[in-house]
Coordinates of C-alpha atoms in Angstrom, one line a residue:
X40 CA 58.3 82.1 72.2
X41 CA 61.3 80.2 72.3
X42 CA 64.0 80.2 69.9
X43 CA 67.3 78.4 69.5
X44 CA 70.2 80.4 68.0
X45 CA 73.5 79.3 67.1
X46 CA 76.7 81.5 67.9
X47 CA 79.9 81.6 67.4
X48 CA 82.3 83.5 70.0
X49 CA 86.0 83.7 70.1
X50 CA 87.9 83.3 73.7
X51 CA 91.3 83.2 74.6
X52 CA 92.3 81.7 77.6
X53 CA 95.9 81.8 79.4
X54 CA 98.0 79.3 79.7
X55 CA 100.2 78.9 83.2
X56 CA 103.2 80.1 82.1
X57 CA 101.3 83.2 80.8
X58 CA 99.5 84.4 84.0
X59 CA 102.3 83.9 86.1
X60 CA 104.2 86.3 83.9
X61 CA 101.4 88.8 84.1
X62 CA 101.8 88.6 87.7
X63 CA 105.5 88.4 88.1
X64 CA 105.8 91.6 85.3
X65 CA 103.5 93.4 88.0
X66 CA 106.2 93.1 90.7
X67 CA 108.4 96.1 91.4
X68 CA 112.1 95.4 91.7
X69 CA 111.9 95.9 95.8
X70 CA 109.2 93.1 95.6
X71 CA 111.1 90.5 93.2
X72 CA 113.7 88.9 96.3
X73 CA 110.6 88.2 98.4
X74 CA 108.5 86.6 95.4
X75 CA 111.7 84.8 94.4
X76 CA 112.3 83.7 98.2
X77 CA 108.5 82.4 98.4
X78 CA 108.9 80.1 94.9
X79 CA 112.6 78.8 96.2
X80 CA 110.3 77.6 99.9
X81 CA 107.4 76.3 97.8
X82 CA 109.1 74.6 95.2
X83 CA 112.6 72.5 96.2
X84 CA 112.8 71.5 92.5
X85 CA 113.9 75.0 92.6
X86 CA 117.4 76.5 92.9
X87 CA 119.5 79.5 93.6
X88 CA 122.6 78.9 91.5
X89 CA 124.2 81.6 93.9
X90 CA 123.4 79.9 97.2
X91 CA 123.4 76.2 95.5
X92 CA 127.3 77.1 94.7
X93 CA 128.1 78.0 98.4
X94 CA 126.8 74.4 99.8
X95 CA 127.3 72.2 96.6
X96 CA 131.2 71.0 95.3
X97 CA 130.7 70.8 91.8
X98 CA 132.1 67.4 91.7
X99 CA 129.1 66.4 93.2
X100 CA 126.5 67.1 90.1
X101 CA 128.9 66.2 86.9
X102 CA 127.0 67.4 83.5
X103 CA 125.0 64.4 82.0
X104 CA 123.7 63.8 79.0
X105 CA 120.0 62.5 79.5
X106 CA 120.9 60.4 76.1
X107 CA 123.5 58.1 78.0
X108 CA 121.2 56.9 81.0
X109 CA 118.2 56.8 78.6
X110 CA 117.4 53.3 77.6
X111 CA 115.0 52.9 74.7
X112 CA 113.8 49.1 75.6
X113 CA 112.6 50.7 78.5
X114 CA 109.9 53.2 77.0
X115 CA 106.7 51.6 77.0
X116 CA 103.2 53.3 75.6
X117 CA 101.7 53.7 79.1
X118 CA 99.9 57.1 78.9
X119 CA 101.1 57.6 82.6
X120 CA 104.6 56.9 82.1
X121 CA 106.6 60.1 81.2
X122 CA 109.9 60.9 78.9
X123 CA 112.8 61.7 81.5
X124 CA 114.2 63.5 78.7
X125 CA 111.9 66.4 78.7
X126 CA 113.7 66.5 82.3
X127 CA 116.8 66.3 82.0
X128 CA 117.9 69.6 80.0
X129 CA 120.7 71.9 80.6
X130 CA 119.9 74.7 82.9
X131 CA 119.4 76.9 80.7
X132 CA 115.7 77.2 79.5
X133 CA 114.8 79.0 76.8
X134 CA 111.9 78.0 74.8
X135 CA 109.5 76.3 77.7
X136 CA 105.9 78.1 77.7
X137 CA 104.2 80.8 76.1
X138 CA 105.0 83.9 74.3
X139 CA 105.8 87.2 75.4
X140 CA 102.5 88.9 73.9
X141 CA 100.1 87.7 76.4
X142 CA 97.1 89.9 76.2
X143 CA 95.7 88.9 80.1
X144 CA 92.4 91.3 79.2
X145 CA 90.4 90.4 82.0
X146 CA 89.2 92.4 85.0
X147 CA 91.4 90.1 87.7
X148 CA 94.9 90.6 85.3
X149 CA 94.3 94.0 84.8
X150 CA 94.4 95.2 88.8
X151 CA 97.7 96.9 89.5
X152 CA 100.1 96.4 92.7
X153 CA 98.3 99.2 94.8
X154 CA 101.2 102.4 95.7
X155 CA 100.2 104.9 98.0
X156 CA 98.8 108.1 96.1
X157 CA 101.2 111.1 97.4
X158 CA 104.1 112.7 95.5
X159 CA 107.2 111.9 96.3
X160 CA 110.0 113.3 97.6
X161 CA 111.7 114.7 95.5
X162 CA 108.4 115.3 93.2
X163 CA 107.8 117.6 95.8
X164 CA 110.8 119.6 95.7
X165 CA 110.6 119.3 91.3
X166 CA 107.3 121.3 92.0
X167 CA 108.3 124.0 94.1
X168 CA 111.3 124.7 92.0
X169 CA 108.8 124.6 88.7
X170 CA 106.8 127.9 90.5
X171 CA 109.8 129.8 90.7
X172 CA 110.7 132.2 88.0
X173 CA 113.9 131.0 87.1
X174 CA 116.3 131.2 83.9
X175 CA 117.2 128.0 82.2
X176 CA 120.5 128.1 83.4
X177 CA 119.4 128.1 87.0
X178 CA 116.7 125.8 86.7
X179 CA 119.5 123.0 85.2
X180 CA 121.5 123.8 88.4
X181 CA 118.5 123.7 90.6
X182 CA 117.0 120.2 88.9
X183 CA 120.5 119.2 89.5
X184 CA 121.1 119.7 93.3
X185 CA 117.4 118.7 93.4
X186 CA 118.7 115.4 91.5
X187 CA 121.9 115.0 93.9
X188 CA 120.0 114.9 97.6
X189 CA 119.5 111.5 99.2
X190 CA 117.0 109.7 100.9
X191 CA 117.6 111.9 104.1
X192 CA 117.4 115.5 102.4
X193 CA 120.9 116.1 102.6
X194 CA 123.6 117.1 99.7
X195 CA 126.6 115.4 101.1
X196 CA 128.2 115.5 97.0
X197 CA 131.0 118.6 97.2
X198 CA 129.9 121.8 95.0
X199 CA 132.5 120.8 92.5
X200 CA 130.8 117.4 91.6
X201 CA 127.8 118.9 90.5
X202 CA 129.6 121.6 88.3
X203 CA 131.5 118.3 86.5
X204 CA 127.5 116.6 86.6
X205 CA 126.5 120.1 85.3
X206 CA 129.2 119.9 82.8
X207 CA 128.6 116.6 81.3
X208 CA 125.0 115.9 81.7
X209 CA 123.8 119.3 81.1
X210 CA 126.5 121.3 79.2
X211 CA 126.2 124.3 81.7
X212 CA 129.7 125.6 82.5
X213 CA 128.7 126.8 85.7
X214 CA 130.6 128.9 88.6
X215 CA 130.8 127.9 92.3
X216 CA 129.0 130.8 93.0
X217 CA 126.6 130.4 91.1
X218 CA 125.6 126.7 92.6
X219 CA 126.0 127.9 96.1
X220 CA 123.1 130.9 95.6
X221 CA 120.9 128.0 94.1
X222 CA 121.5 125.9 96.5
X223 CA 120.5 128.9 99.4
X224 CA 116.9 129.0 96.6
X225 CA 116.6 124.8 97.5
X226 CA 117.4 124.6 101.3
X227 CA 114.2 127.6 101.5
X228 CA 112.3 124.6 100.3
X229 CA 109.8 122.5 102.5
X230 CA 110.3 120.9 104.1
X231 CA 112.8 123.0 106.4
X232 CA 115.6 121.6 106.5
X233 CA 116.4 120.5 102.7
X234 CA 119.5 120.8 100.9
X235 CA 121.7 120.9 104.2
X236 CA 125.1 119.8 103.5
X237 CA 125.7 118.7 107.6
X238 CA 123.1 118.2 110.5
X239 CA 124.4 121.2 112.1
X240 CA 123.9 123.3 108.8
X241 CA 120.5 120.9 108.6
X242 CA 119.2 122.4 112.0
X243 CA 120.4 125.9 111.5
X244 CA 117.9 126.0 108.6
X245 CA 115.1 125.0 110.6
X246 CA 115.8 127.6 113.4
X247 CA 115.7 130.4 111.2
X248 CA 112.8 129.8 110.3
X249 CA 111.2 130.3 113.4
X250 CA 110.1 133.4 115.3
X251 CA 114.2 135.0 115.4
X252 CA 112.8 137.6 118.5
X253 CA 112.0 134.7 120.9
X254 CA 115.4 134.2 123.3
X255 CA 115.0 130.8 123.5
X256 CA 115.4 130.4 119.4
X257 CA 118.4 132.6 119.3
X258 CA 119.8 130.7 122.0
X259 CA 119.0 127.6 120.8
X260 CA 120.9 128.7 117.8
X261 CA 124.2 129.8 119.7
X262 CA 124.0 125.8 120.7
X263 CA 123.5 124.7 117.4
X264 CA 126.3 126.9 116.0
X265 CA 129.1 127.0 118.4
X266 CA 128.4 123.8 121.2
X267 CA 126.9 120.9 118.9
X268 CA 129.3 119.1 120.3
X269 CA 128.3 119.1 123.7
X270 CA 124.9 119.1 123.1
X271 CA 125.5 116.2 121.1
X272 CA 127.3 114.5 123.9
X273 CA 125.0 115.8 126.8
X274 CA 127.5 118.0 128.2
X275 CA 124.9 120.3 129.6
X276 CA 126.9 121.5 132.8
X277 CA 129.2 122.7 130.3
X278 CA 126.4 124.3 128.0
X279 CA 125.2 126.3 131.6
X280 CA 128.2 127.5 132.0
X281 CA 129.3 128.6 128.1
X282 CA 125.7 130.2 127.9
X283 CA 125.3 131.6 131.6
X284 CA 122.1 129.9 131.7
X285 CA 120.1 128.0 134.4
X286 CA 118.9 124.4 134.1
X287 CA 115.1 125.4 133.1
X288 CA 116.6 127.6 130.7
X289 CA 118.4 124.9 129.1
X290 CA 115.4 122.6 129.2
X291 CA 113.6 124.7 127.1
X292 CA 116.4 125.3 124.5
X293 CA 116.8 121.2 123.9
X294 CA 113.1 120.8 123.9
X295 CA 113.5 123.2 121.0
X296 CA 116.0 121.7 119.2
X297 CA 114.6 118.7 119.6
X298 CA 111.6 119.5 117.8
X299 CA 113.7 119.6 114.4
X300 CA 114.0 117.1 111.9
X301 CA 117.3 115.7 111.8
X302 CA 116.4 113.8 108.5
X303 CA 113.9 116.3 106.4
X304 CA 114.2 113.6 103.6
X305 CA 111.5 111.3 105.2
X306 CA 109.0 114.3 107.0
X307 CA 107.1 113.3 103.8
X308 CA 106.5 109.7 104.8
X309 CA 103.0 108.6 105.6
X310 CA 102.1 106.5 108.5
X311 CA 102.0 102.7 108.1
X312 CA 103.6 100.4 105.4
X313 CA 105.7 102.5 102.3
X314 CA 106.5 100.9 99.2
X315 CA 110.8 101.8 99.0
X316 CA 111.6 103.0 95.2
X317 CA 114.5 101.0 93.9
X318 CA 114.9 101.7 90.3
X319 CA 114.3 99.0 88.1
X320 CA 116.6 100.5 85.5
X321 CA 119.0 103.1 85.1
X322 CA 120.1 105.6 82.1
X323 CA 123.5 107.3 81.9
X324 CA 124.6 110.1 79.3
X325 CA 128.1 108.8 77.7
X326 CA 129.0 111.8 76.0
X327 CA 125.6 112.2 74.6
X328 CA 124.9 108.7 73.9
X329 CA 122.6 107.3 76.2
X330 CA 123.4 103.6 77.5
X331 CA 120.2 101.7 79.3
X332 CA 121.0 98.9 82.3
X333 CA 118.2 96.5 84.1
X334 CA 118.7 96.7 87.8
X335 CA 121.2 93.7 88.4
X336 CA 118.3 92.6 91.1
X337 CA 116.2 91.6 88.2
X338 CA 118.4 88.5 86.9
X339 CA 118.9 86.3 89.5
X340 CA 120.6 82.8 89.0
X341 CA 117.9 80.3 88.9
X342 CA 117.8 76.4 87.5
X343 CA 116.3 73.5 88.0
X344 CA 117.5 71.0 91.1
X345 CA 119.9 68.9 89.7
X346 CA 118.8 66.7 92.9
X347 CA 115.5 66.3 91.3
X348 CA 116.1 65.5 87.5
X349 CA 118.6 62.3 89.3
X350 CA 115.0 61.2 90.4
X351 CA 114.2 60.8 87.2
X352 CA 117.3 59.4 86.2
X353 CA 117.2 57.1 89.0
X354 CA 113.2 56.2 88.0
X355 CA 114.3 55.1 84.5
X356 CA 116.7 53.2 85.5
X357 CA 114.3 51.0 88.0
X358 CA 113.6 47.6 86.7
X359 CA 109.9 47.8 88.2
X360 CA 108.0 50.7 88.2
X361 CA 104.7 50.5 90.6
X362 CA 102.3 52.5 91.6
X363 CA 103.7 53.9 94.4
X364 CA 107.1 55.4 92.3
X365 CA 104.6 56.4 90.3
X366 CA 103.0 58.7 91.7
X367 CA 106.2 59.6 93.8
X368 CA 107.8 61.0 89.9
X369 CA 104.4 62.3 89.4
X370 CA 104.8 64.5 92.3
X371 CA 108.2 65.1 90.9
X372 CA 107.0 66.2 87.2
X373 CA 104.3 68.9 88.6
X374 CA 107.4 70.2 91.0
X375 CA 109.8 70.3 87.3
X376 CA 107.5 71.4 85.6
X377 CA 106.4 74.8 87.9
X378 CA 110.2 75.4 88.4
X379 CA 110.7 75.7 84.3
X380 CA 107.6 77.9 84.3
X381 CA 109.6 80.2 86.7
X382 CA 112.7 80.3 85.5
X383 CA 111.0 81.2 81.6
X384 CA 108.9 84.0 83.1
X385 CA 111.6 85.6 85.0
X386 CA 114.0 85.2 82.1
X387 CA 110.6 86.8 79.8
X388 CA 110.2 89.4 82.7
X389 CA 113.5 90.8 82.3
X390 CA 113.2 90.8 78.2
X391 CA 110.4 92.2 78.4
X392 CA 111.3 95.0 80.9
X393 CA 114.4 96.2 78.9
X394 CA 112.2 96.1 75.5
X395 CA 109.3 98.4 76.9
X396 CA 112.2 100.8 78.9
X397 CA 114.5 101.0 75.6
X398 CA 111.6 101.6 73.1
X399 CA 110.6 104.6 75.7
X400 CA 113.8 105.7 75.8
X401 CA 114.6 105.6 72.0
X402 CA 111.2 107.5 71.3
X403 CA 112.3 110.0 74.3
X404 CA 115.6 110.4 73.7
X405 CA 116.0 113.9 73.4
X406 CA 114.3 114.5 76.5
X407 CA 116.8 112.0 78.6
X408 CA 119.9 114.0 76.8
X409 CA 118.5 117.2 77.9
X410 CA 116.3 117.0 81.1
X411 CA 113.9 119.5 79.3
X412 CA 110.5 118.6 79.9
X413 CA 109.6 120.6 76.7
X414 CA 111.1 118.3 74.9
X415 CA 109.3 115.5 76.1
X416 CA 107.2 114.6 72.5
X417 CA 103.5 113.5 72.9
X418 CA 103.5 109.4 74.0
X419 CA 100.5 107.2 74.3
X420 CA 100.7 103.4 75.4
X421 CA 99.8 102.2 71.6
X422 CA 102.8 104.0 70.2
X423 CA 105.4 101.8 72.4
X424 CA 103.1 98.7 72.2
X425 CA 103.3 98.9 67.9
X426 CA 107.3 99.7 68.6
X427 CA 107.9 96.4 70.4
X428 CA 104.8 94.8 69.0
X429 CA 103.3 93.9 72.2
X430 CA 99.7 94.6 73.5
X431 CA 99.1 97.7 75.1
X432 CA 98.3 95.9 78.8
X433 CA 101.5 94.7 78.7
X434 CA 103.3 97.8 78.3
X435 CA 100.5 99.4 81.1
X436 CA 101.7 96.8 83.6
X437 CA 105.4 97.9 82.9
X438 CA 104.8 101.4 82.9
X439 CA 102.6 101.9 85.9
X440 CA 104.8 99.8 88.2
X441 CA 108.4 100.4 87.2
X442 CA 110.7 103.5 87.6
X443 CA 113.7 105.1 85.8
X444 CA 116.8 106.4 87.5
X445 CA 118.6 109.0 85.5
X446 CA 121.3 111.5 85.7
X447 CA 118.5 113.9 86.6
X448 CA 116.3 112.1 89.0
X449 CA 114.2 108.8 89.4
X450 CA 110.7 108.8 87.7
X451 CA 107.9 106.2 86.6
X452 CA 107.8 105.2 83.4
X453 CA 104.2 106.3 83.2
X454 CA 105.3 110.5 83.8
X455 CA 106.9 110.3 80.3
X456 CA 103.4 109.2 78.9
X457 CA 101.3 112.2 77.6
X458 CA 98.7 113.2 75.0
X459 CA 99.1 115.2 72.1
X460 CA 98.0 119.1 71.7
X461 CA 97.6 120.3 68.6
X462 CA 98.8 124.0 68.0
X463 CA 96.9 126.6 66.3
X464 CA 100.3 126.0 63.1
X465 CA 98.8 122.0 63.4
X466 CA 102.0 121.1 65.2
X467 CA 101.6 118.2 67.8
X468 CA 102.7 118.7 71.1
X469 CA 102.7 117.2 74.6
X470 CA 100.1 118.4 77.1
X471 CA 103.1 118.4 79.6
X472 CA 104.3 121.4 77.9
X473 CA 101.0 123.5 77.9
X474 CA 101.4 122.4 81.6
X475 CA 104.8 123.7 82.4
X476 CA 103.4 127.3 80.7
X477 CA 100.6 127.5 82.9
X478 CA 102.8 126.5 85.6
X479 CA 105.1 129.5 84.7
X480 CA 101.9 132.2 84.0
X481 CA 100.8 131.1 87.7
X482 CA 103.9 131.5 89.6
X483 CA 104.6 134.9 87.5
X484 CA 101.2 136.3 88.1
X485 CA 100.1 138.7 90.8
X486 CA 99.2 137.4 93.8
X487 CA 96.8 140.2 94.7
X488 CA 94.8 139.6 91.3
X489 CA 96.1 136.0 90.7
X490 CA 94.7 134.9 86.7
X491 CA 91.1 132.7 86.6
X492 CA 90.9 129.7 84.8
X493 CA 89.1 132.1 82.0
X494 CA 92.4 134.4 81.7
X495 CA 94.8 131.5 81.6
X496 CA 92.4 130.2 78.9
X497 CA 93.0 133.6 77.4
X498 CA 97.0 133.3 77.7
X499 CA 97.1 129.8 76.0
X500 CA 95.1 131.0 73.0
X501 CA 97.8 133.8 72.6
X502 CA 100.8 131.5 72.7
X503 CA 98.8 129.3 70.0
X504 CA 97.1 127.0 72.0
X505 CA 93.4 126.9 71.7
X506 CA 92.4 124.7 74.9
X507 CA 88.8 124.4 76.6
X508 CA 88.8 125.8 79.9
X509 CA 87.8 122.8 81.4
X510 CA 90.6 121.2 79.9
X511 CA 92.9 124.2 81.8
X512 CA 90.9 123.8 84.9
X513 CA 91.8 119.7 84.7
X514 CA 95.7 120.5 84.1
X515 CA 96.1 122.9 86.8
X516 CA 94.5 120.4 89.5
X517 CA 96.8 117.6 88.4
X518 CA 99.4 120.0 89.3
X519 CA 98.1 120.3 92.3
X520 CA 97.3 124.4 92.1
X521 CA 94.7 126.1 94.1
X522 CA 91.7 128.0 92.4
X523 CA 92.6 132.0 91.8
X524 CA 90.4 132.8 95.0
X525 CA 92.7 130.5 96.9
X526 CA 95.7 132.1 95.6
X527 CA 95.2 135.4 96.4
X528 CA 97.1 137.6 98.6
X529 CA 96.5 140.6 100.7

């Protein structure tokens, strides 16, 4: 039987403007030059206001008012004809398009810019400093050499920056000795080779590591330690000589060396293409107030081609307008009209960006003072989407593409984002911090009888937090920890 049913269904579709926000609010910093480069070769009614000034005199392009060449016996009712005043603004472009609450809820807006799943470097090196059973002092200094390498591995900062860092970011009044052993702790990191403050310090590391009763190590180390420089330079007559070794001798000690890694940094690098972490914004501790920037790479100097609104100028001013200069401005409009679209989504890009980041920040804020991950409070999309009154796929597309760069280390947004545990006193905390104390039972524990899932269960319950084993189970495979048969020791 056939029946006929009347319904009523609400549906929002996006305008232009609004998808190619979503798409553009997707892009990580490292990405933006290219996607700015590809609009600026697609579109010439789009400019660089930075390269523009390097070829242009400004003589040439004298501000105009569009009222003064605008003629009003000229304006006729022709549906195809267009108003040359809607393109002739000022550069500036502030209310063209839509909002910045674009919802974008279906399947295609909601895919993410794909990033390789694999810690990063120094995520790496946070973890193998969390297993070690450390004071709070120490763990500040080690968090801050940690926090001080660069891309390479090395520490190239002298001892006596990081006790002023240590000083101001952290309030730890800390000795030179006291660096220096932690900084011994770092460098038995992997991968070999970490915390080096020199290449020949760098290689060192790596060669005492290996088997010290083979000859060829321990001579491979006299090279390392006393005739880098020849080694460096090839001088292997003179390396025969200084060592009273033969040539097949030698051969094998510079095979061996050259099996180190100069640059233990980037061991961690997968094959193929990586996507480089530059961080979209940066926080800095003034004294304890903490002072948010946008990476300087997401404003760029974009307006409309003054070259292009003369056409328009130069159309109304035509006695006869035919079909052919028609369509030539209609070409002209669409070209306008998808470089104002640009500039107003970059422009709501960056708005939105510092909103999201200062909103996280603000609701954080004790955390960014301190580096403490127990202080990080219990944070769920919704909470910074009501703050900023945004949906919550806006602040996902923020958070899961766009990193942090603090005193302390670099992180994406979404590792400040956790659920809330609720304590056996009905206090809320994060599940980061139930985390960090199974992280801390673990690498306290004894490796010959290393705890079960059911013990550390146990534990929790103790310290007032009454979690399912499953749930324990789930956190200590996000961390990346072994089952207690795999853990044990003879």
């Amino acid at each position: 039987m056939l029946r006929q049913t009347l319904q009523q269904k609400l549906l929002q579709k996006l305008s232009p403007q609004q998808i190619q926000f979503i798409k553009l609010l997707q892009v990580p910093t490292v990405s933006l030059d290219t996607r700015i480069k590809e609009e600026l070769e697609e579109n010439p009614a789009l400019e660089d206001i930075s390269l523009a000034n390097m070829n242009e005199p400004t003589e040439e392009y004298p501000d105009k008012d569009p009222d003064e060449s605008f003629n009003e016996d000229d304006q006729t009712t022709d549906p195809d004809e267009f108003n040359v005043d809607d393109y002739l603004q000022a550069d500036d472009i502030n209310d063209y398009g839509g909002g910045q609450n674009s919802n974008g809820d279906d399947e295609d807006d909601r895919k993410e810019i794909p990033i390789a799943i694999q810690n990063s470097f120094f995520e790496n090196l946070q973890q193998q400093l969390d297993l070690l059973a450390l004071s709070d002092r120490d763990f500040l200094i080690g968090q801050q050499i940690i926090g001080s390498l660069d891309d390479d591995g090395y520490l190239r900062r002298p001892i006596s920056s990081l006790i002023d860092d240590l000083a101001f970011s952290q309030n730890v009044i800390a000795e030179e000795s006291e660096v220096e052993e932690m900084l011994k702790v770092i460098q038995e990191f992997d991968p070999p080779g970490i915390g080096a403050r020199n290449l020949q310090e760098c290689l060192l590391i790596q060669l005492r590591k290996k088997d010290q009763d083979n000859p060829i190590i321990k001579k491979a180390m006299a090279v390392v330690e006393d005739h880098l420089e020849e080694f460096t330079k090839k001088h292997y007559d003179k390396l025969e000589r200084s060592l009273n070794i033969n040539s097949d001798e030698l051969k094998e000690i510079v095979n061996e060396i050259l099996k180190l890694n100069p640059k233990p940094g980037d061991s961690g690098a997968v094959a193929g293409k990586q996507l480089h972490i530059i961080p979209d914004f940066h926080i800095t501790n003034n004294d304890g107030v903490l002072h948010l920037t946008l990476n300087a790479r997401n404003a760029p100097e974009l307006r409309v081609s003054r070259s292009y609104q003369e056409m328009f100028d130069h159309y109304d001013k035509a006695a006869q307008k035919d079909k052919k200069m028609k369509e030539a401005v209609q070409f002209v409009k669409q070209k306008l009209d998808s470089a104002k679209w640009f500039i107003d989504a970059i422009k709501q890009r960056q708005q939105t960006l510092l909103k999201t980041m200062n909103a996280i920040m603000n609701y954080q804020y004790e955390y960014f003072l301190t580096a403490d991950e127990r202080k990080l409070k219990p944070m769920i999309l919704k909470d910074i989407a009501d703050r900023i009154d945004m949906d919550i796929s806006t602040v996902s597309r923020v958070a899961n593409s766009k990193y942090v760069q603090t005193e302390f280390g670099t992180f994406l947004l979404k590792s400040f984002f956790s659920e809330a545990i609720q304590t056996d006193t009905g206090e809320e905390v994060s599940n980061k911090e139930v985390k960090k104390i199974l992280e801390e039972c673990i690498s306290t524990e004894n490796k010959r009888k290393p705890l079960a899932d059911e013990k550390l269960t146990e534990i929790l319950k103790e310290k007032g937090y009454t979690i399912a084993r499953r749930t324990v189970a789930k956190y200590r495979e996000a961390m990346g920890i072994p089952v207690a048969r795999l853990r044990k020791q003879l």
